Coordinates of C-alpha atoms in Angstrom, one line a residue:
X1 CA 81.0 143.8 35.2
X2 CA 80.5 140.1 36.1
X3 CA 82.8 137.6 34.7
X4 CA 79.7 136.2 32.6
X5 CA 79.1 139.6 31.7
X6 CA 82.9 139.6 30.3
X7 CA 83.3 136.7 29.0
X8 CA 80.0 137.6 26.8
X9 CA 81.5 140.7 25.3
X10 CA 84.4 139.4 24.9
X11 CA 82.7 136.8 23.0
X12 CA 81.0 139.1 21.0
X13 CA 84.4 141.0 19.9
X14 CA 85.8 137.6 18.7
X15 CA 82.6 136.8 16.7
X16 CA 83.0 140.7 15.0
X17 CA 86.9 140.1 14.6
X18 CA 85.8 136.8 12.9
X19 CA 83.3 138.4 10.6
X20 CA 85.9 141.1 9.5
X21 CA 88.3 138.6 8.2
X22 CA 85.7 136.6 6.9
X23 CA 83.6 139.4 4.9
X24 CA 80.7 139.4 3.8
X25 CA 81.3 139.1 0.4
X26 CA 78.1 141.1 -1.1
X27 CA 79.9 144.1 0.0
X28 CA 83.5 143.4 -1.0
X29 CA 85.1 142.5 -4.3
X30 CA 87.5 139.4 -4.4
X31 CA 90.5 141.7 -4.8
X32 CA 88.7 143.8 -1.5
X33 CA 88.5 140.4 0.3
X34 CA 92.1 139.5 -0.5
X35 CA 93.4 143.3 0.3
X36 CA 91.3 143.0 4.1
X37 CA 93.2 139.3 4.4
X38 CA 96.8 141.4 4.7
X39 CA 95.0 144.4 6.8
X40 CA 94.0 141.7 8.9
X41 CA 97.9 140.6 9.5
X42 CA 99.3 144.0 9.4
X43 CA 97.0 144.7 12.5
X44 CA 98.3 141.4 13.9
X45 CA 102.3 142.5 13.9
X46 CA 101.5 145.9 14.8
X47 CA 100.8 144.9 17.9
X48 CA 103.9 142.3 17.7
X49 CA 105.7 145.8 17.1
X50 CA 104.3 147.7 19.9
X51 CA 104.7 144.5 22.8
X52 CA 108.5 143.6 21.5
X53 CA 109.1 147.4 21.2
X54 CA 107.9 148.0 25.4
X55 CA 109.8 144.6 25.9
X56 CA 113.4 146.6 24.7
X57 CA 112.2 149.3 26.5
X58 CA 112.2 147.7 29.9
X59 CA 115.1 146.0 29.2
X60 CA 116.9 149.1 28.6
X61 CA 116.1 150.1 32.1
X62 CA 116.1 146.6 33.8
X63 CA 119.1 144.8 31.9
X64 CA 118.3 141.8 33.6
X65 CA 114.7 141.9 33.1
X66 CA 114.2 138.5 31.0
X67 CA 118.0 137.7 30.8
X68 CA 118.5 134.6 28.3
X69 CA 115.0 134.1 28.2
X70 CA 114.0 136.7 25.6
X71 CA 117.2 139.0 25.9
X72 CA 117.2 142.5 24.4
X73 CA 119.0 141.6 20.9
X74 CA 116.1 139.6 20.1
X75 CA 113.4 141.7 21.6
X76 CA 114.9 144.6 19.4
X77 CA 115.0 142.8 16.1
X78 CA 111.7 141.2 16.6
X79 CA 110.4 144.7 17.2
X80 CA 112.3 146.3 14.1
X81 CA 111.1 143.6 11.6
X82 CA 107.6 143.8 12.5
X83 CA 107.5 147.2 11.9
X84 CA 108.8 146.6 8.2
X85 CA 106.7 143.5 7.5
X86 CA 103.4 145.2 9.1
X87 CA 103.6 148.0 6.9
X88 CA 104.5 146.2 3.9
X89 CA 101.4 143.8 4.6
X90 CA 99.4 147.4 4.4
X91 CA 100.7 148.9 1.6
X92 CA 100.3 145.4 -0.1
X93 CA 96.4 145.5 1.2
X94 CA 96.0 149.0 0.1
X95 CA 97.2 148.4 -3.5
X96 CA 94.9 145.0 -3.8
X97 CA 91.8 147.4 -2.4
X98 CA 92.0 149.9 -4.9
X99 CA 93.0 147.9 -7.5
X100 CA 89.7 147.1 -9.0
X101 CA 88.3 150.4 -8.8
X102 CA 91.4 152.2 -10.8
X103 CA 91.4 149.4 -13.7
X104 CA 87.8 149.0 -13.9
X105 CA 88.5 145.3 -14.2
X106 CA 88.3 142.6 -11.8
X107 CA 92.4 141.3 -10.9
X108 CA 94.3 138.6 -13.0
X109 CA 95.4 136.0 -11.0
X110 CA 93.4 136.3 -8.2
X111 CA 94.3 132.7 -7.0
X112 CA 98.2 133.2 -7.3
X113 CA 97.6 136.2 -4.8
X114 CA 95.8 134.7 -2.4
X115 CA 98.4 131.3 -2.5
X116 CA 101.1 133.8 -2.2
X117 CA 99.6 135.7 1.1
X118 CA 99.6 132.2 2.9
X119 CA 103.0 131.5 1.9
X120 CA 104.0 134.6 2.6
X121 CA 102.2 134.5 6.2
X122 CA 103.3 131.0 6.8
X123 CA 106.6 132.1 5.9
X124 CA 106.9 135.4 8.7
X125 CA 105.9 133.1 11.2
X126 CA 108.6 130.2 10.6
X127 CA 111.0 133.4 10.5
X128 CA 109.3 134.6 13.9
X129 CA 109.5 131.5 15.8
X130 CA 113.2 130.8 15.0
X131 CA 114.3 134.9 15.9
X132 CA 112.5 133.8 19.5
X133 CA 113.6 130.3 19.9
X134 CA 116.8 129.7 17.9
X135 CA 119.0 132.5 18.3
X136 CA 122.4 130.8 19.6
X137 CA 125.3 129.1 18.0
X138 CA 128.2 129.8 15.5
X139 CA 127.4 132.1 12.5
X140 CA 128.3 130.1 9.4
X141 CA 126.8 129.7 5.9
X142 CA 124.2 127.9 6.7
X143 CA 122.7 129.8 9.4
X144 CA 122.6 133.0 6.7
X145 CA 120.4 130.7 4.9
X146 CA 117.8 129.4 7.4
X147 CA 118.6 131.2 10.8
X148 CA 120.1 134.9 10.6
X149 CA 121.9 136.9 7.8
X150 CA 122.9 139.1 10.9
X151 CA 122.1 142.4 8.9
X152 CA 119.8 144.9 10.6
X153 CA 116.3 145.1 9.4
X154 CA 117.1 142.5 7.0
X155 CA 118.0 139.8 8.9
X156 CA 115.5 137.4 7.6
X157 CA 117.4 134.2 6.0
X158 CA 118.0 133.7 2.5
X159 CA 114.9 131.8 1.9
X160 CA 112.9 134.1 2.8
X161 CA 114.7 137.0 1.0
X162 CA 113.7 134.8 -1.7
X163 CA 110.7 134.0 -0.9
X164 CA 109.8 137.8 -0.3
X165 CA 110.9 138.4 -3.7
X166 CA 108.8 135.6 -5.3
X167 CA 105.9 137.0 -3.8
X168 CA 106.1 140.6 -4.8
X169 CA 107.2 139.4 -8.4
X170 CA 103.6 137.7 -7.7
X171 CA 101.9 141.2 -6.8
X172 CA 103.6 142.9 -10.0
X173 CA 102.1 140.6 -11.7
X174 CA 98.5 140.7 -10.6
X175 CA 99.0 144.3 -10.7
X176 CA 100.2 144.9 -14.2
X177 CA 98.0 142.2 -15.7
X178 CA 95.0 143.7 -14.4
X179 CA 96.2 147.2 -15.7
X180 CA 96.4 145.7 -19.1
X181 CA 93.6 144.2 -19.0
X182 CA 91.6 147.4 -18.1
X183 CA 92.1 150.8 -18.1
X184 CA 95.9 152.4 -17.5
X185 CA 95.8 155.8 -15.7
X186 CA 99.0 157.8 -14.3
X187 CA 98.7 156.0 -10.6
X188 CA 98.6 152.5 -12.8
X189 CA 101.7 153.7 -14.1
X190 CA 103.7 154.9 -11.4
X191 CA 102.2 151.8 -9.6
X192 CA 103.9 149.7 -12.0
X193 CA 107.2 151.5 -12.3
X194 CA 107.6 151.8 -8.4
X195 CA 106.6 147.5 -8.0
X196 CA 109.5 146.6 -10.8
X197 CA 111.9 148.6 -7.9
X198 CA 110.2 147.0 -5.1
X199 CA 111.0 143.7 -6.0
X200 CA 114.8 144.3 -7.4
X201 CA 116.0 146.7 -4.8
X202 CA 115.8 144.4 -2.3
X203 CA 117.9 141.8 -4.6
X204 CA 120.7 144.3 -3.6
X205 CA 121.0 142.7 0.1
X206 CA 120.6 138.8 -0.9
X207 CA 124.3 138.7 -1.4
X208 CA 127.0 138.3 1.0
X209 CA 130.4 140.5 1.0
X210 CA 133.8 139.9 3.1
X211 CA 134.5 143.5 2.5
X212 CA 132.5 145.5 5.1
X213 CA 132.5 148.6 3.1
X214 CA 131.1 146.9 -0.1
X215 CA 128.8 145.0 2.6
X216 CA 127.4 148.4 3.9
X217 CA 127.0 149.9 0.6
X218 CA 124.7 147.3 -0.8
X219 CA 122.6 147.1 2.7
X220 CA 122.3 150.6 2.5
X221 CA 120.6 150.0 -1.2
X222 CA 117.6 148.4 0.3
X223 CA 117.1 150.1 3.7
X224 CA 117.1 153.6 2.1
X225 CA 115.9 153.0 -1.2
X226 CA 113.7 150.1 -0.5
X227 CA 112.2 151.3 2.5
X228 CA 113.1 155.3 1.9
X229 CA 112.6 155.5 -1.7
X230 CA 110.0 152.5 -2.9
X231 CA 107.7 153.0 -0.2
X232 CA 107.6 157.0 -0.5
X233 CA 106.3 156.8 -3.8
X234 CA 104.2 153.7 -2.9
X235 CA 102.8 155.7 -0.1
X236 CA 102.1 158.6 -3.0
X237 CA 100.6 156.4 -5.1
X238 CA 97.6 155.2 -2.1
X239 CA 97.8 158.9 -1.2
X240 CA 96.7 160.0 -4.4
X241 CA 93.6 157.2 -4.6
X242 CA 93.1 158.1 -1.1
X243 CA 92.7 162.1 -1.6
X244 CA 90.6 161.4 -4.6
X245 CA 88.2 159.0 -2.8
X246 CA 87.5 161.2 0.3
X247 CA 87.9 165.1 -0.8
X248 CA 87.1 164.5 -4.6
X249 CA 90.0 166.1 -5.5
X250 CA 90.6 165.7 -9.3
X251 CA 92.7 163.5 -10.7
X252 CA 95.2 165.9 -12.5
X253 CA 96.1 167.3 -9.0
X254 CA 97.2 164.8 -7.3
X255 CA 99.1 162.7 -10.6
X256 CA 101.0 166.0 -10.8
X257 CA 102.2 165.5 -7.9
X258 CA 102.6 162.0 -7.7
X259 CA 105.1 162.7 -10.8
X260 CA 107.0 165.2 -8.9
X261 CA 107.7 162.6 -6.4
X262 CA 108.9 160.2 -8.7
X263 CA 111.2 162.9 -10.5
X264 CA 112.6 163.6 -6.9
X265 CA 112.8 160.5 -5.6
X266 CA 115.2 159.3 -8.4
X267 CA 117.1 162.3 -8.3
X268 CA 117.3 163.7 -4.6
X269 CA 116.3 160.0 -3.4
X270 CA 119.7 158.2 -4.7
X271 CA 121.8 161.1 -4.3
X272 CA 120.6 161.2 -1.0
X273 CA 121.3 158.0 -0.2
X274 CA 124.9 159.1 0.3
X275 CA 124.0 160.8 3.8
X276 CA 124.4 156.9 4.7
X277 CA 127.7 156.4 3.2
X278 CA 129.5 159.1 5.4
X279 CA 131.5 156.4 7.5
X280 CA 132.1 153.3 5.8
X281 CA 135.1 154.3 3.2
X282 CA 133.3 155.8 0.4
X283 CA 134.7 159.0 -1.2
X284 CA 134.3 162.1 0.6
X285 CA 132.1 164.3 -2.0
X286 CA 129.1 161.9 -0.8
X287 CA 129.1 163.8 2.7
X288 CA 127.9 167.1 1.1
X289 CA 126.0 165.3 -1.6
X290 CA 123.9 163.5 0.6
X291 CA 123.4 165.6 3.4
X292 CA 121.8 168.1 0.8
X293 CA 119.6 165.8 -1.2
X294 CA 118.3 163.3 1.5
X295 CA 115.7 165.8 3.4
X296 CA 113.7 166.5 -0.3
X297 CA 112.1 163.4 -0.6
X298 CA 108.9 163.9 1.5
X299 CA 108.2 167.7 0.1
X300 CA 106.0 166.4 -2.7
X301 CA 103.5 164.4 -0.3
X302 CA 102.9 167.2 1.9
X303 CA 102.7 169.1 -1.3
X304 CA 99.9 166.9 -2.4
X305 CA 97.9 166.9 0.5
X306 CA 97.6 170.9 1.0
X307 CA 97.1 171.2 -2.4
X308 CA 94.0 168.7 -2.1
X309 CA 92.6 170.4 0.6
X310 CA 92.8 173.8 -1.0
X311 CA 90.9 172.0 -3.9
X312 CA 88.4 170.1 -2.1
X313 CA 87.8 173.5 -0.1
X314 CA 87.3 175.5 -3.1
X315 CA 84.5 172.6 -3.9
X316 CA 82.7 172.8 -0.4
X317 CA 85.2 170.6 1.1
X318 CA 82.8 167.8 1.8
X319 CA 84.0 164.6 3.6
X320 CA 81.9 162.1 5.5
X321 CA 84.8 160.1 6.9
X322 CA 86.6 162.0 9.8
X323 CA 88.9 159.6 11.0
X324 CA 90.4 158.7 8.0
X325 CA 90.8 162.2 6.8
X326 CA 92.6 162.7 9.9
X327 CA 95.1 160.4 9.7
X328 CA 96.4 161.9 6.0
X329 CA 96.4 165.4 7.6
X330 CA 98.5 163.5 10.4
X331 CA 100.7 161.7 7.8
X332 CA 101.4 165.2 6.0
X333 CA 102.4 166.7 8.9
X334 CA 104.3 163.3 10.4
X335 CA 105.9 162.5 7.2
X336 CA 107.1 166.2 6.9
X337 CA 108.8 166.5 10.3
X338 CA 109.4 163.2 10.8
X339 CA 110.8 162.1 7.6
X340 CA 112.0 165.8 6.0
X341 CA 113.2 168.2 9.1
X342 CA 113.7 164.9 11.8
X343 CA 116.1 163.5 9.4
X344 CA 117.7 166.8 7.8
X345 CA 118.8 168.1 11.2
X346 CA 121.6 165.3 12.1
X347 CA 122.5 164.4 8.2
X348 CA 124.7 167.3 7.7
X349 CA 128.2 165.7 7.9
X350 CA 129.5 168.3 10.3
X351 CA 126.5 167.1 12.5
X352 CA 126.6 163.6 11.9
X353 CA 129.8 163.5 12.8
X354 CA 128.2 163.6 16.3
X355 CA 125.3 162.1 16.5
X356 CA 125.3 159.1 14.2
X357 CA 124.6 156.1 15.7
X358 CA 123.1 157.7 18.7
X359 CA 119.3 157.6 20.3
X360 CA 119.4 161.1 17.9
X361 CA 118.9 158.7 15.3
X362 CA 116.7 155.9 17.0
X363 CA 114.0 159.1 17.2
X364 CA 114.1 160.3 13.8
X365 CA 113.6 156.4 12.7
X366 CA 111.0 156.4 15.0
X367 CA 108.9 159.4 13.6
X368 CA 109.6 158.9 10.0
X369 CA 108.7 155.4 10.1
X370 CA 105.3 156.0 11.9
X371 CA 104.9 159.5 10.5
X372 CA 105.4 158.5 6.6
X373 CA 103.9 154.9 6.5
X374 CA 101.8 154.3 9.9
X375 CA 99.9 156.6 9.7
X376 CA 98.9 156.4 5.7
X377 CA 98.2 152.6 6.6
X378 CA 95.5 153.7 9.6
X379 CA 94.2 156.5 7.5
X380 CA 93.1 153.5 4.5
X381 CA 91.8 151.3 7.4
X382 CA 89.3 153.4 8.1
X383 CA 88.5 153.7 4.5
X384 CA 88.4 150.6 3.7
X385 CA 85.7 150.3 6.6
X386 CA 83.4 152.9 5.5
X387 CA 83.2 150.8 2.2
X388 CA 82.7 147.6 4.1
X389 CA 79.8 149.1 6.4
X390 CA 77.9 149.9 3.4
X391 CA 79.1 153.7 2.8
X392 CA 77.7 154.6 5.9
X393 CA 78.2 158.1 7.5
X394 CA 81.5 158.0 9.7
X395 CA 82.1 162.1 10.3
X396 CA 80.7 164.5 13.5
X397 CA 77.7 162.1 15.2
X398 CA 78.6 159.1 14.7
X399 CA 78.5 157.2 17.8
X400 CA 81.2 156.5 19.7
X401 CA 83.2 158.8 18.2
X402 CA 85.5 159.5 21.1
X403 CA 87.4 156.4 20.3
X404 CA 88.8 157.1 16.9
X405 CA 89.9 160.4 18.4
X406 CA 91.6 159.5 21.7
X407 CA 93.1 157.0 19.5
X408 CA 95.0 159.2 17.1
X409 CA 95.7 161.3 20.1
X410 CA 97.3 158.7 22.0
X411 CA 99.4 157.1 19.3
X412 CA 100.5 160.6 18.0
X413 CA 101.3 161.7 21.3
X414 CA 102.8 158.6 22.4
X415 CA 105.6 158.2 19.6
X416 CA 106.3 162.1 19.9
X417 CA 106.8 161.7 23.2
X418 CA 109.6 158.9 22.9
X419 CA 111.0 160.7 19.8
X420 CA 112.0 163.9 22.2
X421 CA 112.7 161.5 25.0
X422 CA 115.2 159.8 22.7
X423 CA 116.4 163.3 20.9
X424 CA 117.7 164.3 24.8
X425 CA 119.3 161.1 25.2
X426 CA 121.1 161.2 21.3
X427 CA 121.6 164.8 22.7
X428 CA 123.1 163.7 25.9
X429 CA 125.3 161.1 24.0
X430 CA 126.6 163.1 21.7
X431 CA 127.7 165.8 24.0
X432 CA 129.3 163.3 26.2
X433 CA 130.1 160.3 24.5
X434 CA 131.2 162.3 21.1
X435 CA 132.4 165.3 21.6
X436 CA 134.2 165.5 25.0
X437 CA 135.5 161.5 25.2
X438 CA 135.8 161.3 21.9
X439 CA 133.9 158.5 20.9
X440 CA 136.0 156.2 23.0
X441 CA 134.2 152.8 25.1
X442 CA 134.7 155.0 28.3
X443 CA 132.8 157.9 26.5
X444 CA 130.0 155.4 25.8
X445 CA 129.8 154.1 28.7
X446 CA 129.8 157.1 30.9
X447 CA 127.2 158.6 28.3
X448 CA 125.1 155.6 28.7
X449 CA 125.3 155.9 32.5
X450 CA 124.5 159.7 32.6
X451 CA 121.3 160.5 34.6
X452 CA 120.0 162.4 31.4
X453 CA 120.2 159.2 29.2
X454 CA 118.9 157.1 31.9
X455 CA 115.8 159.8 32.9
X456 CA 115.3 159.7 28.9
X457 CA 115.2 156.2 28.9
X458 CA 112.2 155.6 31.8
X459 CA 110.4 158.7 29.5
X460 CA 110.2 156.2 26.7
X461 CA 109.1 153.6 28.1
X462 CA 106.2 155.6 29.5
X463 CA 105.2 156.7 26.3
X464 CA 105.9 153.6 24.9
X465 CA 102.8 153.0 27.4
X466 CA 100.9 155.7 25.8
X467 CA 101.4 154.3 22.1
X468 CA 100.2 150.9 23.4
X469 CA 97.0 152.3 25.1
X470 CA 96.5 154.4 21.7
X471 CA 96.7 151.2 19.4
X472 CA 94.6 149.4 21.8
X473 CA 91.8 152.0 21.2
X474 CA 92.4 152.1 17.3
X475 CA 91.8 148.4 17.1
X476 CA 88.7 148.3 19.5
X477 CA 87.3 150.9 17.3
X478 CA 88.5 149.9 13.7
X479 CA 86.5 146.6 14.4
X480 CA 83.2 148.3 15.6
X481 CA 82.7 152.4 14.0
X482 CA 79.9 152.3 11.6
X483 CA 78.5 149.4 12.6
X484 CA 74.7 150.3 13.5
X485 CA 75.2 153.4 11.1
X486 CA 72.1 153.7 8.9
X487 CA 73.1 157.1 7.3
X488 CA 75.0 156.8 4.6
X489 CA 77.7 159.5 3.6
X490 CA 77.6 161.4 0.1
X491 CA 79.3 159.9 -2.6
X492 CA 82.0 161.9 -3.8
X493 CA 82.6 162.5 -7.3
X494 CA 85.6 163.9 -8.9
X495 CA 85.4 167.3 -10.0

């Protein structure tokens, strides 16, 4: 291709990304418009996630690769908090998208949302810029509130813990308003219920504690029942809408489920928070306690999504959105392993014992957090799409289909592929570092420089590769399937 040639196409992909943030609002509601605004960003620090992630990577093979330029500490956090803010960007779209639809209304307080997803967006990137350029100097009270609170995966200063706050205090609001005004279902509900936690949980890590056991215990508050706990039954909740919307599964299904996953999340979900208090000074019944409870929590999900399949199948399964169905059968099957049996197999204390702390658990993380909330964020993407394009057809035919397929491959392949590479090195490590040097620094470092852990290490990075090429093919294709589609796909009703 000649470089005129280039430059023209790649003119032509700006002009389409353009239009997709910029809607064409005969086709979108204002609550649509606002939910493809965050979809927009989420796309945006996926692929911060991805870049900062294969920066660590490399690093982790070449220590001096970018030495106090953009060293590994920041690399890795950058990497870590992108995930978390790209997915809550998604789930945030999601809930704004189907908003309208399940309260038959149009949303209350449409202007406070949209001011609150530039502040917020404003805010992520003043937070970005000062991880990557203002990472040095003495840790002191001031620097919790407008540097680093120093706390993994919540390291973001106290303003904008508060400001995070303020904002989904904001989209409780616009949510619960609109219910009332409208019509209240079971999802509205369990919506409303799961936003109230959603914006107090993470209260629990605003607050700063000189005793590192009572400092643990409150962090662990919002990273598992924040992240673990909120967003499971968040994820049920856009499940549920999902199912309904592309099966026509009916209703009663899926809110029977979406209850059980409340009912377990509030009782296996906080008891099984304990599997994260095993070494920090908390009484011993926790070990046994949580190592029980904390692999239940994904059951109802994967429950809902056989379940709707069996039903849609008993009503001539029809679907005229392939790519997105695929993503929830890959979500039910990601969430499952990756969340459920990933996480179950090293939080038995007699296990954990060995393994915690280790790559074992940098490749559960890494499967749960892609199988469990990636993947039901892709999987509304593409629905969101379909609706955009007009309802057109998107199953078997439609052009170009190769893409959405080779896409799904790649990323599902590519994050599998690090999650074993990283399960031999946690492996490795605990062998090594755990159980014959008994977790001394000469055990870690002699684990660390084992050819096993290194090999391991050089496997990641190449499917860290993979996962790159994968997301680069999901975007190309997110901004261009359906367009030129004139067939239009059924409309599903609810049985």
């Amino acid at each position: 291709m000649s470089a005129i040639g280039l430059v023209e196409k790649t003119t032509a992909y700006f002009k389409d990304f353009k239009t997709w943030v910029a809607l064409d609002s005969t086709n979108l509601s204002d609550g649509q418009q606002l939910a493809v605004k965050y979809f927009t960003v989420a796309v945006i620090l996926f692929v911060a996630q991805i870049l900062f992630g294969l920066l660590a990577a490399t690093q982790f093979i070449w220590p001096g690769f970018l030495f106090e330029i953009l060293d590994f500490n920041v690399n890795r956090m950058v990497h870590i908090n992108a995930m978390i803010v790209w997915m809550l960007y998604g789930f945030i779209g999601c809930v704004y998208w189907l908003l309208e639809d399940e309260s038959q209304t149009e949303i209350v307080g449409l202007k406070l949302g949209n001011i609150a997803f530039w502040v917020l967006t404003a805010a992520v990137t003043v937070v970005v810029l000062v991880y990557l350029l203002v990472q040095i100097g003495p840790g002191k009270d001031s620097s919790l509130w407008f540097i680093n609170e120093g706390r993994e995966y919540i390291e973001a200063p106290r303003w904008a813990d508060i400001g995070i706050v303020v904002v989904m205090l904001i989209f409780f609001y616009n949510v619960v308003a609109t219910f009332t005004k409208g019509k209240w279902s079971g999802i509205a509900g369990v919506l409303t219920l799961d936003l109230v936690a959603l914006a107090g949980l993470y209260v629990a890590g605003m607050f700063y504690m000189t005793n590192i056991t009572h400092e643990q215990y409150w962090w662990w508050w919002v990273i598992h029942l924040w992240v673990e706990a909120t967003w499971e039954v968040l994820v049920g909740v856009i499940m549920a809408w999902s199912l309904m919307k592309l099966l026509g599964v009916r209703r009663k299904i899926v809110q029977t489920w979406l209850y059980i996953e409340v009912a377990l999340m509030f009782g296996s979900g906080i008891l099984g928070l304990g599997h994260h208090y095993f070494w920090i000074g908390t009484p011993e019944y926790w070990l046994t306690i949580g190592g029980f409870f904390s692999a239940l929590e994904p059951i109802p999900l994967v429950a809902m999504v056989v379940h709707a399949v069996y039903d849609s199948g008993s009503h001539a399964f029809k679907n005229g959105n392939h790519p997105a169905l695929a993503w929830v059968i890959a979500h039910a099957f990601g969430n499952f392993f990756g969340a459920g049996v990933w996480g179950f197999m090293h939080t038995l204390p007699q296990i954990n014992m060995y393994t915690h702390g280790t790559q074992w658990s940098a490749s559960h993380g890494h499967l749960a957090f892609f199988g469990a909330y990636a993947t039901i964020n892709i999987a509304f993407f593409y629905l969101a799409i379909q609706h955009w394009r007009g309802g057109v057809w998107m199953g078997e035919g439609t052009a170009n289909a190769w893409r959405w397929k080779w896409a799904i491959g790649l990323l599902n392949v590519g994050v599998l592929g690090m999650t074993i590479a990283m399960l031999i090195a946690g492996y490795e490590q605990s062998f090594i570092e755990r159980a014959v040097e008994g977790s001394t620094w000469g055990g870690y470092f002699t684990a660390q420089n084992h050819p096993s852990f290194q090999s391991a290490m050089v496997w990641r990075l190449l499917f860290g590769v993979v996962t790159a090429a994968g997301l680069g093919l999901l975007i190309w294709d997110l901004l261009t399937i359906g367009k030129g589609e004139t067939r239009k796909a059924k409309v599903i009703t609810q049985q």
